[in-house]
């Protein structure tokens, strides 16, 4: 059974960087069939896919237009985890952030527990 | 980007009733790459249906999905108390993967 465990701070100041980590058990970040995603949820924007990292003979990443230029999703093969960095945050980035696996069927079949991140001074 | 519109926004029903939830896409969803998720307060979404009509592992057979192209439906044959939650559709046929705004199923 795949499990995703999120960690990271719940409060970030405006203009600073939001950083979260998702530790994977039961699968590998280097899997050739899965992709590793970050999704956020807020009352104003609903559920919003932010981006993904995945390995297909080499590493790829792919980001939503809404956050492109501010976001980096990185794999860490030594710890079997992946991370989210979102730069220059504003209060509009306040949301619950989830990591999720997109499995071979194409759906988000396993999710982390969610982290409420508040952007406030 | 494919926009998904769910209706109704809220459905007030009693246990034992049979709700039908709708999800309409702004353009055709390729290969019926449409999923349904259930979310309860304080929890992550849980996958119910994939490929428009296939139940995920461990999902009771009272949940069924149908549809293709731009119109999709989730039906619960007989509501149980634990089914009151918010339901989201999601398309995964083309990036960016998008979600509907949700239908809240509440106890009448």
PDB file of N, CA and C in Angstrom, chain A residues 19-24 29 36-38 51-54 59-63 71-87:
ATOM      1  N   UNK A  19       7.886  25.869   1.239  1.00  0.00           N
ATOM      2  CA  UNK A  19       8.596  24.607   0.986  1.00  0.00           C
ATOM      3  C   UNK A  19       7.915  23.462   1.711  1.00  0.00           C
ATOM      4  N   UNK A  20       7.559  22.430   0.957  1.00  0.00           N
ATOM      5  CA  UNK A  20       6.939  21.235   1.515  1.00  0.00           C
ATOM      6  C   UNK A  20       7.629  19.993   0.955  1.00  0.00           C
ATOM      7  N   UNK A  21       7.596  18.922   1.722  1.00  0.00           N
ATOM      8  CA  UNK A  21       8.189  17.654   1.305  1.00  0.00           C
ATOM      9  C   UNK A  21       7.163  16.548   1.433  1.00  0.00           C
ATOM     10  N   UNK A  22       7.234  15.584   0.534  1.00  0.00           N
ATOM     11  CA  UNK A  22       6.327  14.436   0.534  1.00  0.00           C
ATOM     12  C   UNK A  22       7.167  13.165   0.508  1.00  0.00           C
ATOM     13  N   UNK A  23       7.162  12.425   1.597  1.00  0.00           N
ATOM     14  CA  UNK A  23       7.915  11.177   1.688  1.00  0.00           C
ATOM     15  C   UNK A  23       7.052  10.012   1.218  1.00  0.00           C
ATOM     16  N   UNK A  24       7.623   9.171   0.357  1.00  0.00           N
ATOM     17  CA  UNK A  24       6.892   8.071  -0.275  1.00  0.00           C
ATOM     18  C   UNK A  24       7.271   6.741   0.385  1.00  0.00           C
ATOM     19  N   UNK A  29       9.954   7.072  -6.074  1.00  0.00           N
ATOM     20  CA  UNK A  29       9.873   8.335  -6.808  1.00  0.00           C
ATOM     21  C   UNK A  29      10.426   8.151  -8.225  1.00  0.00           C
ATOM     22  N   UNK A  36       4.476  12.208  -9.752  1.00  0.00           N
ATOM     23  CA  UNK A  36       4.382  12.696  -8.377  1.00  0.00           C
ATOM     24  C   UNK A  36       3.999  14.175  -8.417  1.00  0.00           C
ATOM     25  N   UNK A  37       2.853  14.464  -7.817  1.00  0.00           N
ATOM     26  CA  UNK A  37       2.160  15.731  -8.052  1.00  0.00           C
ATOM     27  C   UNK A  37       1.940  16.525  -6.765  1.00  0.00           C
ATOM     28  N   UNK A  38       1.784  17.837  -6.960  1.00  0.00           N
ATOM     29  CA  UNK A  38       1.317  18.720  -5.899  1.00  0.00           C
ATOM     30  C   UNK A  38       0.004  19.368  -6.359  1.00  0.00           C
ATOM     31  N   UNK A  51       1.565  20.922 -10.353  1.00  0.00           N
ATOM     32  CA  UNK A  51       2.668  20.427 -11.159  1.00  0.00           C
ATOM     33  C   UNK A  51       3.068  19.022 -10.759  1.00  0.00           C
ATOM     34  N   UNK A  52       4.072  18.497 -11.468  1.00  0.00           N
ATOM     35  CA  UNK A  52       4.490  17.113 -11.248  1.00  0.00           C
ATOM     36  C   UNK A  52       5.953  16.915 -11.587  1.00  0.00           C
ATOM     37  N   UNK A  53       6.507  15.858 -11.046  1.00  0.00           N
ATOM     38  CA  UNK A  53       7.816  15.379 -11.464  1.00  0.00           C
ATOM     39  C   UNK A  53       7.692  13.900 -11.758  1.00  0.00           C
ATOM     40  N   UNK A  54       8.482  13.406 -12.724  1.00  0.00           N
ATOM     41  CA  UNK A  54       8.410  11.987 -13.043  1.00  0.00           C
ATOM     42  C   UNK A  54       9.654  11.551 -13.791  1.00  0.00           C
ATOM     43  N   UNK A  59      14.646  12.616 -15.866  1.00  0.00           N
ATOM     44  CA  UNK A  59      13.662  13.351 -15.062  1.00  0.00           C
ATOM     45  C   UNK A  59      12.976  14.445 -15.888  1.00  0.00           C
ATOM     46  N   UNK A  60      11.660  14.547 -15.655  1.00  0.00           N
ATOM     47  CA  UNK A  60      10.853  15.583 -16.280  1.00  0.00           C
ATOM     48  C   UNK A  60      10.069  16.318 -15.199  1.00  0.00           C
ATOM     49  N   UNK A  61       9.647  17.548 -15.512  1.00  0.00           N
ATOM     50  CA  UNK A  61       8.681  18.231 -14.682  1.00  0.00           C
ATOM     51  C   UNK A  61       7.734  19.030 -15.570  1.00  0.00           C
ATOM     52  N   UNK A  62       6.634  19.444 -14.981  1.00  0.00           N
ATOM     53  CA  UNK A  62       5.533  20.029 -15.755  1.00  0.00           C
ATOM     54  C   UNK A  62       4.715  20.840 -14.764  1.00  0.00           C
ATOM     55  N   UNK A  63       4.421  22.123 -15.097  1.00  0.00           N
ATOM     56  CA  UNK A  63       3.779  22.998 -14.124  1.00  0.00           C
ATOM     57  C   UNK A  63       2.544  23.675 -14.694  1.00  0.00           C
ATOM     58  N   UNK A  71       7.476  28.112  -9.302  1.00  0.00           N
ATOM     59  CA  UNK A  71       7.389  26.777  -8.695  1.00  0.00           C
ATOM     60  C   UNK A  71       8.525  25.878  -9.159  1.00  0.00           C
ATOM     61  N   UNK A  72       8.997  25.055  -8.233  1.00  0.00           N
ATOM     62  CA  UNK A  72       9.937  23.985  -8.551  1.00  0.00           C
ATOM     63  C   UNK A  72       9.489  22.748  -7.789  1.00  0.00           C
ATOM     64  N   UNK A  73       9.386  21.640  -8.502  1.00  0.00           N
ATOM     65  CA  UNK A  73       9.123  20.344  -7.865  1.00  0.00           C
ATOM     66  C   UNK A  73      10.326  19.460  -8.147  1.00  0.00           C
ATOM     67  N   UNK A  74      10.957  18.994  -7.071  1.00  0.00           N
ATOM     68  CA  UNK A  74      12.194  18.220  -7.214  1.00  0.00           C
ATOM     69  C   UNK A  74      12.072  16.838  -6.603  1.00  0.00           C
ATOM     70  N   UNK A  75      12.602  15.827  -7.272  1.00  0.00           N
ATOM     71  CA  UNK A  75      12.688  14.502  -6.657  1.00  0.00           C
ATOM     72  C   UNK A  75      13.955  14.399  -5.811  1.00  0.00           C
ATOM     73  N   UNK A  76      13.902  13.538  -4.804  1.00  0.00           N
ATOM     74  CA  UNK A  76      15.087  13.225  -3.994  1.00  0.00           C
ATOM     75  C   UNK A  76      15.156  11.707  -3.907  1.00  0.00           C
ATOM     76  N   UNK A  77      15.945  11.104  -4.769  1.00  0.00           N
ATOM     77  CA  UNK A  77      15.979   9.644  -4.849  1.00  0.00           C
ATOM     78  C   UNK A  77      16.633   9.025  -3.608  1.00  0.00           C
ATOM     79  N   UNK A  78      17.544   9.733  -2.973  1.00  0.00           N
ATOM     80  CA  UNK A  78      18.228   9.169  -1.802  1.00  0.00           C
ATOM     81  C   UNK A  78      17.265   8.979  -0.635  1.00  0.00           C
ATOM     82  N   UNK A  79      16.233   9.825  -0.566  1.00  0.00           N
ATOM     83  CA  UNK A  79      15.251   9.730   0.527  1.00  0.00           C
ATOM     84  C   UNK A  79      13.885   9.253   0.037  1.00  0.00           C
ATOM     85  N   UNK A  80      13.763   8.943  -1.238  1.00  0.00           N
ATOM     86  CA  UNK A  80      12.504   8.522  -1.839  1.00  0.00           C
ATOM     87  C   UNK A  80      11.378   9.512  -1.502  1.00  0.00           C
ATOM     88  N   UNK A  81      11.579  10.739  -1.867  1.00  0.00           N
ATOM     89  CA  UNK A  81      10.599  11.785  -1.606  1.00  0.00           C
ATOM     90  C   UNK A  81      10.667  12.833  -2.709  1.00  0.00           C
ATOM     91  N   UNK A  82       9.724  13.754  -2.687  1.00  0.00           N
ATOM     92  CA  UNK A  82       9.778  14.879  -3.610  1.00  0.00           C
ATOM     93  C   UNK A  82       9.299  16.124  -2.884  1.00  0.00           C
ATOM     94  N   UNK A  83       9.673  17.259  -3.418  1.00  0.00           N
ATOM     95  CA  UNK A  83       9.430  18.505  -2.702  1.00  0.00           C
ATOM     96  C   UNK A  83       8.769  19.545  -3.595  1.00  0.00           C
ATOM     97  N   UNK A  84       8.154  20.508  -2.925  1.00  0.00           N
ATOM     98  CA  UNK A  84       7.532  21.658  -3.584  1.00  0.00           C
ATOM     99  C   UNK A  84       8.192  22.914  -3.062  1.00  0.00           C
ATOM    100  N   UNK A  85       8.586  23.781  -3.980  1.00  0.00           N
ATOM    101  CA  UNK A  85       9.038  25.127  -3.625  1.00  0.00           C
ATOM    102  C   UNK A  85       8.196  26.108  -4.421  1.00  0.00           C
ATOM    103  N   UNK A  86       7.544  27.018  -3.715  1.00  0.00           N
ATOM    104  CA  UNK A  86       6.755  28.056  -4.364  1.00  0.00           C
ATOM    105  C   UNK A  86       7.285  29.394  -3.883  1.00  0.00           C
ATOM    106  N   UNK A  87       7.823  30.170  -4.806  1.00  0.00           N
ATOM    107  CA  UNK A  87       8.506  31.417  -4.452  1.00  0.00           C
ATOM    108  C   UNK A  87       7.555  32.602  -4.468  1.00  0.00           C
TER     109      UNK A  87
END
